[in-house]
Amino acid sequence: GAVVSQHPSWVICKSGTSVKIECRSLDFQATTMFWYRQFPKQSLMLMATSNEGSKATYEQGVEKDKFLINHASLTLSTLTVTSAHPEDSSFYICSAGQGSKNIQYFGAGTRLSVL
Amino acid sequence: QKEVEQDPGPLSVPEGAIVSLNCTYSNSAFQYFMWYRQYSRKGPELLMYTYSSGNKEDGRFTAQVDKSSKYISLFIRDSQPSDSATYLCAMSGALTGANSKLTFGKGITLSVRP
């Protein structure tokens, strides 16, 4: 099956620092990767769509300068939360589109806690 | 009205019960329908993928899509405690491009009692 690896699984950082989260498709190439945010007991909220070799497409209300996305290869996308603040604390999940049906397979998520 | 509605539950059933999970949607452009299972503090895991109307069966799981009613269902037969998780429906209008992004239901938390 399609495997998506996300790292780190949990990060604690001080307010004002930046945090990078990696998303890798291990056994397939993904032209498109997606970044989501999930609050407790809520559904997934799409933040941005990342296309290999081009700029990410951000959803309305998501600050592109705050959440930097890089998709430099067909197997790796990164999300950097810049100058993180406590309100950025959340569960961040990536997914990668696989195959002709572009079915999304998800990483295990990253729990970010900003102190 | 939200694009995708899903009763958030929670839902508690005894082991061995048949579970029925449902979502309704308003966007008639949706063509691709998925059910994901999410355990606590983990990423969603794809359970079922269906295109357009019809039924699809995989082991104890059956997915149904009724596009005329804009209603999708997931049935779990012989439910097990290991099925206890949050179940999310998701749908999209296309395989690629702007309409390929998934719209999720809120998720329903299922608990199967031994």
JSON list of C-alpha atoms in Angstrom, two decimals:
[
{"chain": "A", "resi": 1, "resn": "GLY", "atom": "CA", "xyz": [0.00, 0.00, 0.00]},
{"chain": "A", "resi": 2, "resn": "ALA", "atom": "CA", "xyz": [0.91, 3.67, -0.27]},
{"chain": "A", "resi": 3, "resn": "VAL", "atom": "CA", "xyz": [2.93, 4.87, 2.70]},
{"chain": "A", "resi": 4, "resn": "VAL", "atom": "CA", "xyz": [3.34, 8.48, 3.75]},
{"chain": "A", "resi": 5, "resn": "SER", "atom": "CA", "xyz": [5.83, 9.30, 6.47]},
{"chain": "A", "resi": 6, "resn": "GLN", "atom": "CA", "xyz": [5.57, 12.49, 8.51]},
{"chain": "A", "resi": 7, "resn": "HIS", "atom": "CA", "xyz": [8.24, 13.76, 10.87]},
{"chain": "A", "resi": 8, "resn": "PRO", "atom": "CA", "xyz": [8.40, 14.75, 13.67]},
{"chain": "A", "resi": 9, "resn": "SER", "atom": "CA", "xyz": [5.36, 13.22, 15.31]},
{"chain": "A", "resi": 10, "resn": "TRP", "atom": "CA", "xyz": [5.47, 15.68, 18.19]},
{"chain": "A", "resi": 11, "resn": "VAL", "atom": "CA", "xyz": [7.31, 18.91, 18.71]},
{"chain": "A", "resi": 12, "resn": "ILE", "atom": "CA", "xyz": [7.37, 21.42, 21.53]},
{"chain": "A", "resi": 13, "resn": "CYS", "atom": "CA", "xyz": [8.89, 24.82, 20.88]},
{"chain": "A", "resi": 14, "resn": "LYS", "atom": "CA", "xyz": [9.15, 28.25, 22.40]},
{"chain": "A", "resi": 15, "resn": "SER", "atom": "CA", "xyz": [7.08, 31.11, 21.11]},
{"chain": "A", "resi": 16, "resn": "GLY", "atom": "CA", "xyz": [8.83, 32.95, 18.30]},
{"chain": "A", "resi": 17, "resn": "THR", "atom": "CA", "xyz": [10.78, 30.00, 16.96]},
{"chain": "A", "resi": 18, "resn": "SER", "atom": "CA", "xyz": [10.20, 28.26, 13.62]},
{"chain": "A", "resi": 19, "resn": "VAL", "atom": "CA", "xyz": [9.33, 24.62, 13.19]},
{"chain": "A", "resi": 20, "resn": "LYS", "atom": "CA", "xyz": [9.74, 22.48, 10.08]},
{"chain": "A", "resi": 21, "resn": "ILE", "atom": "CA", "xyz": [7.58, 19.43, 9.41]},
{"chain": "A", "resi": 22, "resn": "GLU", "atom": "CA", "xyz": [8.51, 16.92, 6.72]},
{"chain": "A", "resi": 23, "resn": "CYS", "atom": "CA", "xyz": [6.17, 14.78, 4.66]},
{"chain": "A", "resi": 24, "resn": "ARG", "atom": "CA", "xyz": [7.55, 11.97, 2.51]},
{"chain": "A", "resi": 25, "resn": "SER", "atom": "CA", "xyz": [5.89, 9.51, 0.17]},
{"chain": "A", "resi": 26, "resn": "LEU", "atom": "CA", "xyz": [7.94, 6.36, 0.73]},
{"chain": "A", "resi": 27, "resn": "ASP", "atom": "CA", "xyz": [6.85, 4.02, -2.05]},
{"chain": "A", "resi": 28, "resn": "PHE", "atom": "CA", "xyz": [5.39, 6.30, -4.68]},
{"chain": "A", "resi": 29, "resn": "GLN", "atom": "CA", "xyz": [5.92, 9.65, -6.30]},
{"chain": "A", "resi": 30, "resn": "ALA", "atom": "CA", "xyz": [3.47, 12.39, -5.47]},
{"chain": "A", "resi": 31, "resn": "THR", "atom": "CA", "xyz": [3.03, 15.35, -7.74]},
{"chain": "A", "resi": 32, "resn": "THR", "atom": "CA", "xyz": [0.57, 16.82, -5.30]},
{"chain": "A", "resi": 33, "resn": "MET", "atom": "CA", "xyz": [0.73, 16.89, -1.53]},
{"chain": "A", "resi": 34, "resn": "PHE", "atom": "CA", "xyz": [-1.72, 18.50, 0.87]},
{"chain": "A", "resi": 35, "resn": "TRP", "atom": "CA", "xyz": [-1.33, 20.07, 4.29]},
{"chain": "A", "resi": 36, "resn": "TYR", "atom": "CA", "xyz": [-4.15, 20.01, 6.82]},
{"chain": "A", "resi": 37, "resn": "ARG", "atom": "CA", "xyz": [-4.71, 21.31, 10.30]},
{"chain": "A", "resi": 38, "resn": "GLN", "atom": "CA", "xyz": [-6.98, 19.57, 12.79]},
{"chain": "A", "resi": 39, "resn": "PHE", "atom": "CA", "xyz": [-8.27, 20.95, 16.07]},
{"chain": "A", "resi": 40, "resn": "PRO", "atom": "CA", "xyz": [-9.45, 18.59, 18.84]},
{"chain": "A", "resi": 41, "resn": "LYS", "atom": "CA", "xyz": [-12.69, 16.82, 17.96]},
{"chain": "A", "resi": 42, "resn": "GLN", "atom": "CA", "xyz": [-12.85, 18.71, 14.65]},
{"chain": "A", "resi": 43, "resn": "SER", "atom": "CA", "xyz": [-12.44, 17.61, 11.08]},
{"chain": "A", "resi": 44, "resn": "LEU", "atom": "CA", "xyz": [-9.47, 18.28, 8.86]},
{"chain": "A", "resi": 45, "resn": "MET", "atom": "CA", "xyz": [-9.09, 21.80, 7.52]},
{"chain": "A", "resi": 46, "resn": "LEU", "atom": "CA", "xyz": [-7.14, 22.07, 4.28]},
{"chain": "A", "resi": 47, "resn": "MET", "atom": "CA", "xyz": [-4.41, 24.68, 4.58]},
{"chain": "A", "resi": 48, "resn": "ALA", "atom": "CA", "xyz": [-2.69, 24.40, 1.21]},
{"chain": "A", "resi": 49, "resn": "THR", "atom": "CA", "xyz": [-2.08, 22.27, -1.83]},
{"chain": "A", "resi": 50, "resn": "SER", "atom": "CA", "xyz": [1.55, 21.71, -2.70]},
{"chain": "A", "resi": 51, "resn": "ASN", "atom": "CA", "xyz": [2.60, 20.93, -6.26]},
{"chain": "A", "resi": 52, "resn": "GLU", "atom": "CA", "xyz": [6.09, 19.69, -7.03]},
{"chain": "A", "resi": 53, "resn": "GLY", "atom": "CA", "xyz": [8.24, 22.39, -8.54]},
{"chain": "A", "resi": 54, "resn": "SER", "atom": "CA", "xyz": [5.73, 25.21, -8.18]},
{"chain": "A", "resi": 55, "resn": "LYS", "atom": "CA", "xyz": [4.27, 27.48, -5.54]},
{"chain": "A", "resi": 56, "resn": "ALA", "atom": "CA", "xyz": [1.73, 26.12, -3.15]},
{"chain": "A", "resi": 57, "resn": "THR", "atom": "CA", "xyz": [-1.91, 27.12, -3.38]},
{"chain": "A", "resi": 58, "resn": "TYR", "atom": "CA", "xyz": [-3.18, 28.35, -0.05]},
{"chain": "A", "resi": 59, "resn": "GLU", "atom": "CA", "xyz": [-6.76, 28.22, 1.17]},
{"chain": "A", "resi": 60, "resn": "GLN", "atom": "CA", "xyz": [-8.54, 31.41, 2.06]},
{"chain": "A", "resi": 61, "resn": "GLY", "atom": "CA", "xyz": [-7.52, 32.72, 5.45]},
{"chain": "A", "resi": 62, "resn": "VAL", "atom": "CA", "xyz": [-4.22, 30.81, 5.61]},
{"chain": "A", "resi": 63, "resn": "GLU", "atom": "CA", "xyz": [-1.18, 33.10, 5.82]},
{"chain": "A", "resi": 64, "resn": "LYS", "atom": "CA", "xyz": [1.37, 32.01, 3.24]},
{"chain": "A", "resi": 65, "resn": "ASP", "atom": "CA", "xyz": [4.17, 33.90, 4.99]},
{"chain": "A", "resi": 66, "resn": "LYS", "atom": "CA", "xyz": [3.33, 32.17, 8.24]},
{"chain": "A", "resi": 67, "resn": "PHE", "atom": "CA", "xyz": [3.09, 28.66, 6.83]},
{"chain": "A", "resi": 68, "resn": "LEU", "atom": "CA", "xyz": [5.87, 28.17, 4.29]},
{"chain": "A", "resi": 69, "resn": "ILE", "atom": "CA", "xyz": [5.50, 25.17, 2.04]},
{"chain": "A", "resi": 70, "resn": "ASN", "atom": "CA", "xyz": [8.22, 23.69, -0.13]},
{"chain": "A", "resi": 71, "resn": "HIS", "atom": "CA", "xyz": [7.75, 20.75, -2.49]},
{"chain": "A", "resi": 72, "resn": "ALA", "atom": "CA", "xyz": [11.17, 20.37, -4.05]},
{"chain": "A", "resi": 73, "resn": "SER", "atom": "CA", "xyz": [10.89, 16.73, -5.10]},
{"chain": "A", "resi": 74, "resn": "LEU", "atom": "CA", "xyz": [8.23, 14.17, -5.98]},
{"chain": "A", "resi": 75, "resn": "THR", "atom": "CA", "xyz": [8.64, 12.50, -2.61]},
{"chain": "A", "resi": 76, "resn": "LEU", "atom": "CA", "xyz": [9.12, 15.35, -0.17]},
{"chain": "A", "resi": 77, "resn": "SER", "atom": "CA", "xyz": [7.12, 18.36, 0.95]},
{"chain": "A", "resi": 78, "resn": "THR", "atom": "CA", "xyz": [7.87, 20.50, 3.98]},
{"chain": "A", "resi": 79, "resn": "LEU", "atom": "CA", "xyz": [5.75, 22.85, 6.05]},
{"chain": "A", "resi": 80, "resn": "THR", "atom": "CA", "xyz": [7.55, 25.48, 8.11]},
{"chain": "A", "resi": 81, "resn": "VAL", "atom": "CA", "xyz": [5.58, 27.29, 10.78]},
{"chain": "A", "resi": 82, "resn": "THR", "atom": "CA", "xyz": [7.45, 30.57, 11.12]},
{"chain": "A", "resi": 83, "resn": "SER", "atom": "CA", "xyz": [7.59, 32.54, 14.37]},
{"chain": "A", "resi": 84, "resn": "ALA", "atom": "CA", "xyz": [5.23, 30.12, 16.02]},
{"chain": "A", "resi": 85, "resn": "HIS", "atom": "CA", "xyz": [2.85, 31.34, 18.70]},
{"chain": "A", "resi": 86, "resn": "PRO", "atom": "CA", "xyz": [0.63, 29.43, 21.14]},
{"chain": "A", "resi": 87, "resn": "GLU", "atom": "CA", "xyz": [-2.38, 29.82, 18.85]},
{"chain": "A", "resi": 88, "resn": "ASP", "atom": "CA", "xyz": [-0.47, 27.81, 16.22]},
{"chain": "A", "resi": 89, "resn": "SER", "atom": "CA", "xyz": [-0.55, 24.79, 18.52]},
{"chain": "A", "resi": 90, "resn": "SER", "atom": "CA", "xyz": [-2.47, 22.12, 16.65]},
{"chain": "A", "resi": 91, "resn": "PHE", "atom": "CA", "xyz": [-2.29, 18.77, 14.89]},
{"chain": "A", "resi": 92, "resn": "TYR", "atom": "CA", "xyz": [-0.83, 19.14, 11.39]},
{"chain": "A", "resi": 93, "resn": "ILE", "atom": "CA", "xyz": [-1.34, 16.34, 8.87]},
{"chain": "A", "resi": 94, "resn": "CYS", "atom": "CA", "xyz": [-0.01, 15.93, 5.35]},
{"chain": "A", "resi": 95, "resn": "SER", "atom": "CA", "xyz": [-1.31, 13.74, 2.57]},
{"chain": "A", "resi": 96, "resn": "ALA", "atom": "CA", "xyz": [0.01, 12.72, -0.83]},
{"chain": "A", "resi": 97, "resn": "GLY", "atom": "CA", "xyz": [-1.97, 11.95, -3.96]},
{"chain": "A", "resi": 98, "resn": "GLN", "atom": "CA", "xyz": [-1.19, 8.51, -5.38]},
{"chain": "A", "resi": 99, "resn": "GLY", "atom": "CA", "xyz": [-1.85, 6.98, -8.77]},
{"chain": "A", "resi": 100, "resn": "SER", "atom": "CA", "xyz": [-4.18, 7.90, -11.60]},
{"chain": "A", "resi": 101, "resn": "LYS", "atom": "CA", "xyz": [-7.06, 8.26, -9.14]},
{"chain": "A", "resi": 102, "resn": "ASN", "atom": "CA", "xyz": [-4.97, 10.68, -7.06]},
{"chain": "A", "resi": 103, "resn": "ILE", "atom": "CA", "xyz": [-6.21, 9.04, -3.89]},
{"chain": "A", "resi": 104, "resn": "GLN", "atom": "CA", "xyz": [-4.91, 10.84, -0.82]},
{"chain": "A", "resi": 105, "resn": "TYR", "atom": "CA", "xyz": [-2.88, 8.86, 1.68]},
{"chain": "A", "resi": 106, "resn": "PHE", "atom": "CA", "xyz": [-2.14, 10.53, 4.97]},
{"chain": "A", "resi": 107, "resn": "GLY", "atom": "CA", "xyz": [0.85, 10.82, 7.23]},
{"chain": "A", "resi": 108, "resn": "ALA", "atom": "CA", "xyz": [0.55, 10.09, 10.93]},
{"chain": "A", "resi": 109, "resn": "GLY", "atom": "CA", "xyz": [0.41, 13.78, 11.81]},
{"chain": "A", "resi": 110, "resn": "THR", "atom": "CA", "xyz": [2.54, 16.17, 13.84]},
{"chain": "A", "resi": 111, "resn": "ARG", "atom": "CA", "xyz": [1.40, 17.51, 17.16]},
{"chain": "A", "resi": 112, "resn": "LEU", "atom": "CA", "xyz": [2.81, 21.03, 17.62]},
{"chain": "A", "resi": 113, "resn": "SER", "atom": "CA", "xyz": [2.80, 22.61, 21.05]},
{"chain": "A", "resi": 114, "resn": "VAL", "atom": "CA", "xyz": [4.03, 26.21, 21.27]},
{"chain": "A", "resi": 115, "resn": "LEU", "atom": "CA", "xyz": [4.85, 27.41, 24.77]},
{"chain": "B", "resi": 1, "resn": "GLN", "atom": "CA", "xyz": [-25.66, 24.68, 5.00]},
{"chain": "B", "resi": 2, "resn": "LYS", "atom": "CA", "xyz": [-22.29, 22.97, 5.13]},
{"chain": "B", "resi": 3, "resn": "GLU", "atom": "CA", "xyz": [-21.15, 21.13, 2.03]},
{"chain": "B", "resi": 4, "resn": "VAL", "atom": "CA", "xyz": [-20.83, 17.86, 3.92]},
{"chain": "B", "resi": 5, "resn": "GLU", "atom": "CA", "xyz": [-22.88, 16.96, 6.98]},
{"chain": "B", "resi": 6, "resn": "GLN", "atom": "CA", "xyz": [-22.01, 14.11, 9.28]},
{"chain": "B", "resi": 7, "resn": "ASP", "atom": "CA", "xyz": [-23.59, 13.33, 12.63]},
{"chain": "B", "resi": 8, "resn": "PRO", "atom": "CA", "xyz": [-20.69, 13.70, 15.09]},
{"chain": "B", "resi": 9, "resn": "GLY", "atom": "CA", "xyz": [-22.13, 11.12, 17.50]},
{"chain": "B", "resi": 10, "resn": "PRO", "atom": "CA", "xyz": [-20.62, 9.65, 19.57]},
{"chain": "B", "resi": 11, "resn": "LEU", "atom": "CA", "xyz": [-21.91, 6.20, 18.73]},
{"chain": "B", "resi": 12, "resn": "SER", "atom": "CA", "xyz": [-21.54, 3.21, 21.06]},
{"chain": "B", "resi": 13, "resn": "VAL", "atom": "CA", "xyz": [-22.44, -0.33, 20.01]},
{"chain": "B", "resi": 14, "resn": "PRO", "atom": "CA", "xyz": [-21.85, -3.84, 21.40]},
{"chain": "B", "resi": 15, "resn": "GLU", "atom": "CA", "xyz": [-19.31, -6.12, 19.76]},
{"chain": "B", "resi": 16, "resn": "GLY", "atom": "CA", "xyz": [-20.78, -7.96, 16.79]},
{"chain": "B", "resi": 17, "resn": "ALA", "atom": "CA", "xyz": [-23.31, -5.26, 15.93]},
{"chain": "B", "resi": 18, "resn": "ILE", "atom": "CA", "xyz": [-23.84, -3.88, 12.46]},
{"chain": "B", "resi": 19, "resn": "VAL", "atom": "CA", "xyz": [-22.84, -0.23, 12.32]},
{"chain": "B", "resi": 20, "resn": "SER", "atom": "CA", "xyz": [-24.25, 2.28, 9.87]},
{"chain": "B", "resi": 21, "resn": "LEU", "atom": "CA", "xyz": [-22.44, 5.58, 9.35]},
{"chain": "B", "resi": 22, "resn": "ASN", "atom": "CA", "xyz": [-23.81, 8.24, 7.06]},
{"chain": "B", "resi": 23, "resn": "CYS", "atom": "CA", "xyz": [-23.02, 11.56, 5.40]},
{"chain": "B", "resi": 24, "resn": "THR", "atom": "CA", "xyz": [-25.11, 13.92, 3.32]},
{"chain": "B", "resi": 25, "resn": "TYR", "atom": "CA", "xyz": [-23.78, 16.53, 0.97]},
{"chain": "B", "resi": 26, "resn": "SER", "atom": "CA", "xyz": [-25.06, 19.47, -1.02]},
{"chain": "B", "resi": 27, "resn": "ASN", "atom": "CA", "xyz": [-22.57, 19.82, -3.89]},
{"chain": "B", "resi": 28, "resn": "SER", "atom": "CA", "xyz": [-23.83, 17.83, -6.86]},
{"chain": "B", "resi": 29, "resn": "ALA", "atom": "CA", "xyz": [-20.38, 18.08, -8.46]},
{"chain": "B", "resi": 30, "resn": "PHE", "atom": "CA", "xyz": [-18.93, 15.55, -6.02]},
{"chain": "B", "resi": 31, "resn": "GLN", "atom": "CA", "xyz": [-18.04, 12.35, -7.89]},
{"chain": "B", "resi": 32, "resn": "TYR", "atom": "CA", "xyz": [-15.49, 10.61, -5.68]},
{"chain": "B", "resi": 33, "resn": "PHE", "atom": "CA", "xyz": [-16.35, 9.43, -2.21]},
{"chain": "B", "resi": 34, "resn": "MET", "atom": "CA", "xyz": [-14.10, 8.10, 0.50]},
{"chain": "B", "resi": 35, "resn": "TRP", "atom": "CA", "xyz": [-14.28, 6.85, 4.05]},
{"chain": "B", "resi": 36, "resn": "TYR", "atom": "CA", "xyz": [-11.30, 7.29, 6.33]},
{"chain": "B", "resi": 37, "resn": "ARG", "atom": "CA", "xyz": [-10.71, 5.85, 9.79]},
{"chain": "B", "resi": 38, "resn": "GLN", "atom": "CA", "xyz": [-8.71, 7.88, 12.27]},
{"chain": "B", "resi": 39, "resn": "TYR", "atom": "CA", "xyz": [-7.41, 6.57, 15.56]},
{"chain": "B", "resi": 40, "resn": "SER", "atom": "CA", "xyz": [-6.67, 9.05, 18.31]},
{"chain": "B", "resi": 41, "resn": "ARG", "atom": "CA", "xyz": [-3.64, 11.24, 17.54]},
{"chain": "B", "resi": 42, "resn": "LYS", "atom": "CA", "xyz": [-2.99, 9.48, 14.24]},
{"chain": "B", "resi": 43, "resn": "GLY", "atom": "CA", "xyz": [-3.48, 10.40, 10.62]},
{"chain": "B", "resi": 44, "resn": "PRO", "atom": "CA", "xyz": [-6.56, 9.20, 8.70]},
{"chain": "B", "resi": 45, "resn": "GLU", "atom": "CA", "xyz": [-6.37, 5.77, 7.07]},
{"chain": "B", "resi": 46, "resn": "LEU", "atom": "CA", "xyz": [-8.24, 5.16, 3.82]},
{"chain": "B", "resi": 47, "resn": "LEU", "atom": "CA", "xyz": [-10.94, 2.49, 4.22]},
{"chain": "B", "resi": 48, "resn": "MET", "atom": "CA", "xyz": [-13.08, 2.74, 1.12]},
{"chain": "B", "resi": 49, "resn": "TYR", "atom": "CA", "xyz": [-13.02, 4.61, -2.17]},
{"chain": "B", "resi": 50, "resn": "THR", "atom": "CA", "xyz": [-16.06, 4.81, -4.45]},
{"chain": "B", "resi": 51, "resn": "TYR", "atom": "CA", "xyz": [-16.70, 6.56, -7.71]},
{"chain": "B", "resi": 52, "resn": "SER", "atom": "CA", "xyz": [-20.22, 7.79, -8.45]},
{"chain": "B", "resi": 53, "resn": "SER", "atom": "CA", "xyz": [-23.27, 5.83, -7.27]},
{"chain": "B", "resi": 54, "resn": "GLY", "atom": "CA", "xyz": [-23.28, 2.20, -6.22]},
{"chain": "B", "resi": 55, "resn": "ASN", "atom": "CA", "xyz": [-22.02, -0.23, -3.63]},
{"chain": "B", "resi": 56, "resn": "LYS", "atom": "CA", "xyz": [-18.55, -1.46, -2.83]},
{"chain": "B", "resi": 57, "resn": "GLU", "atom": "CA", "xyz": [-17.66, -4.21, -0.42]},
{"chain": "B", "resi": 58, "resn": "ASP", "atom": "CA", "xyz": [-14.34, -4.99, 1.22]},
{"chain": "B", "resi": 59, "resn": "GLY", "atom": "CA", "xyz": [-14.39, -7.60, 3.95]},
{"chain": "B", "resi": 60, "resn": "ARG", "atom": "CA", "xyz": [-16.62, -6.40, 6.79]},
{"chain": "B", "resi": 61, "resn": "PHE", "atom": "CA", "xyz": [-17.00, -2.96, 5.22]},
{"chain": "B", "resi": 62, "resn": "THR", "atom": "CA", "xyz": [-19.56, -1.87, 2.63]},
{"chain": "B", "resi": 63, "resn": "ALA", "atom": "CA", "xyz": [-19.75, 1.61, 1.15]},
{"chain": "B", "resi": 64, "resn": "GLN", "atom": "CA", "xyz": [-22.88, 2.89, -0.55]},
{"chain": "B", "resi": 65, "resn": "VAL", "atom": "CA", "xyz": [-23.34, 6.03, -2.60]},
{"chain": "B", "resi": 66, "resn": "ASP", "atom": "CA", "xyz": [-26.71, 7.41, -3.65]},
{"chain": "B", "resi": 67, "resn": "LYS", "atom": "CA", "xyz": [-26.03, 10.48, -5.74]},
{"chain": "B", "resi": 68, "resn": "SER", "atom": "CA", "xyz": [-29.71, 11.14, -6.39]},
{"chain": "B", "resi": 69, "resn": "SER", "atom": "CA", "xyz": [-30.23, 11.63, -2.65]},
{"chain": "B", "resi": 70, "resn": "LYS", "atom": "CA", "xyz": [-26.73, 13.03, -2.04]},
{"chain": "B", "resi": 71, "resn": "TYR", "atom": "CA", "xyz": [-26.24, 10.44, 0.66]},
{"chain": "B", "resi": 72, "resn": "ILE", "atom": "CA", "xyz": [-23.37, 8.07, 1.38]},
{"chain": "B", "resi": 73, "resn": "SER", "atom": "CA", "xyz": [-23.09, 5.28, 3.92]},
{"chain": "B", "resi": 74, "resn": "LEU", "atom": "CA", "xyz": [-20.51, 3.00, 5.44]},
{"chain": "B", "resi": 75, "resn": "PHE", "atom": "CA", "xyz": [-21.65, -0.28, 6.96]},
{"chain": "B", "resi": 76, "resn": "ILE", "atom": "CA", "xyz": [-19.47, -2.29, 9.31]},
{"chain": "B", "resi": 77, "resn": "ARG", "atom": "CA", "xyz": [-20.53, -5.89, 9.91]},
{"chain": "B", "resi": 78, "resn": "ASP", "atom": "CA", "xyz": [-19.55, -7.92, 12.96]},
{"chain": "B", "resi": 79, "resn": "SER", "atom": "CA", "xyz": [-18.04, -4.85, 14.59]},
{"chain": "B", "resi": 80, "resn": "GLN", "atom": "CA", "xyz": [-14.96, -5.36, 16.76]},
{"chain": "B", "resi": 81, "resn": "PRO", "atom": "CA", "xyz": [-13.45, -3.31, 19.60]},
{"chain": "B", "resi": 82, "resn": "SER", "atom": "CA", "xyz": [-10.57, -2.57, 17.24]},
{"chain": "B", "resi": 83, "resn": "ASP", "atom": "CA", "xyz": [-13.05, -0.70, 15.03]},
{"chain": "B", "resi": 84, "resn": "SER", "atom": "CA", "xyz": [-13.35, 1.93, 17.76]},
{"chain": "B", "resi": 85, "resn": "ALA", "atom": "CA", "xyz": [-12.13, 5.12, 16.07]},
{"chain": "B", "resi": 86, "resn": "THR", "atom": "CA", "xyz": [-13.34, 8.28, 14.38]},
{"chain": "B", "resi": 87, "resn": "TYR", "atom": "CA", "xyz": [-14.75, 7.77, 10.89]},
{"chain": "B", "resi": 88, "resn": "LEU", "atom": "CA", "xyz": [-14.59, 10.59, 8.40]},
{"chain": "B", "resi": 89, "resn": "CYS", "atom": "CA", "xyz": [-16.36, 10.79, 5.09]},
{"chain": "B", "resi": 90, "resn": "ALA", "atom": "CA", "xyz": [-14.65, 12.78, 2.34]},
{"chain": "B", "resi": 91, "resn": "MET", "atom": "CA", "xyz": [-15.50, 13.67, -1.23]},
{"chain": "B", "resi": 92, "resn": "SER", "atom": "CA", "xyz": [-14.23, 15.55, -4.24]},
{"chain": "B", "resi": 93, "resn": "GLY", "atom": "CA", "xyz": [-15.39, 16.63, -7.65]},
{"chain": "B", "resi": 94, "resn": "ALA", "atom": "CA", "xyz": [-12.37, 15.63, -9.71]},
{"chain": "B", "resi": 95, "resn": "LEU", "atom": "CA", "xyz": [-9.16, 13.63, -9.67]},
{"chain": "B", "resi": 96, "resn": "THR", "atom": "CA", "xyz": [-6.88, 16.56, -10.41]},
{"chain": "B", "resi": 97, "resn": "GLY", "atom": "CA", "xyz": [-7.02, 20.32, -10.34]},
{"chain": "B", "resi": 98, "resn": "ALA", "atom": "CA", "xyz": [-8.84, 22.67, -8.02]},
{"chain": "B", "resi": 99, "resn": "ASN", "atom": "CA", "xyz": [-11.85, 20.38, -7.66]},
{"chain": "B", "resi": 100, "resn": "SER", "atom": "CA", "xyz": [-9.70, 17.47, -6.49]},
{"chain": "B", "resi": 101, "resn": "LYS", "atom": "CA", "xyz": [-9.34, 18.79, -2.97]},
{"chain": "B", "resi": 102, "resn": "LEU", "atom": "CA", "xyz": [-11.22, 16.75, -0.42]},
{"chain": "B", "resi": 103, "resn": "THR", "atom": "CA", "xyz": [-14.13, 18.09, 1.56]},
{"chain": "B", "resi": 104, "resn": "PHE", "atom": "CA", "xyz": [-14.45, 16.23, 4.85]},
{"chain": "B", "resi": 105, "resn": "GLY", "atom": "CA", "xyz": [-17.34, 15.55, 7.16]},
{"chain": "B", "resi": 106, "resn": "LYS", "atom": "CA", "xyz": [-16.82, 16.39, 10.79]},
{"chain": "B", "resi": 107, "resn": "GLY", "atom": "CA", "xyz": [-16.23, 12.75, 11.71]},
{"chain": "B", "resi": 108, "resn": "ILE", "atom": "CA", "xyz": [-18.15, 10.40, 13.99]},
{"chain": "B", "resi": 109, "resn": "THR", "atom": "CA", "xyz": [-16.57, 8.69, 16.96]},
{"chain": "B", "resi": 110, "resn": "LEU", "atom": "CA", "xyz": [-17.46, 5.02, 17.21]},
{"chain": "B", "resi": 111, "resn": "SER", "atom": "CA", "xyz": [-16.96, 2.91, 20.30]},
{"chain": "B", "resi": 112, "resn": "VAL", "atom": "CA", "xyz": [-17.45, -0.88, 20.12]},
{"chain": "B", "resi": 113, "resn": "ARG", "atom": "CA", "xyz": [-17.97, -2.38, 23.56]},
{"chain": "B", "resi": 114, "resn": "PRO", "atom": "CA", "xyz": [-16.55, -5.87, 24.20]}
]
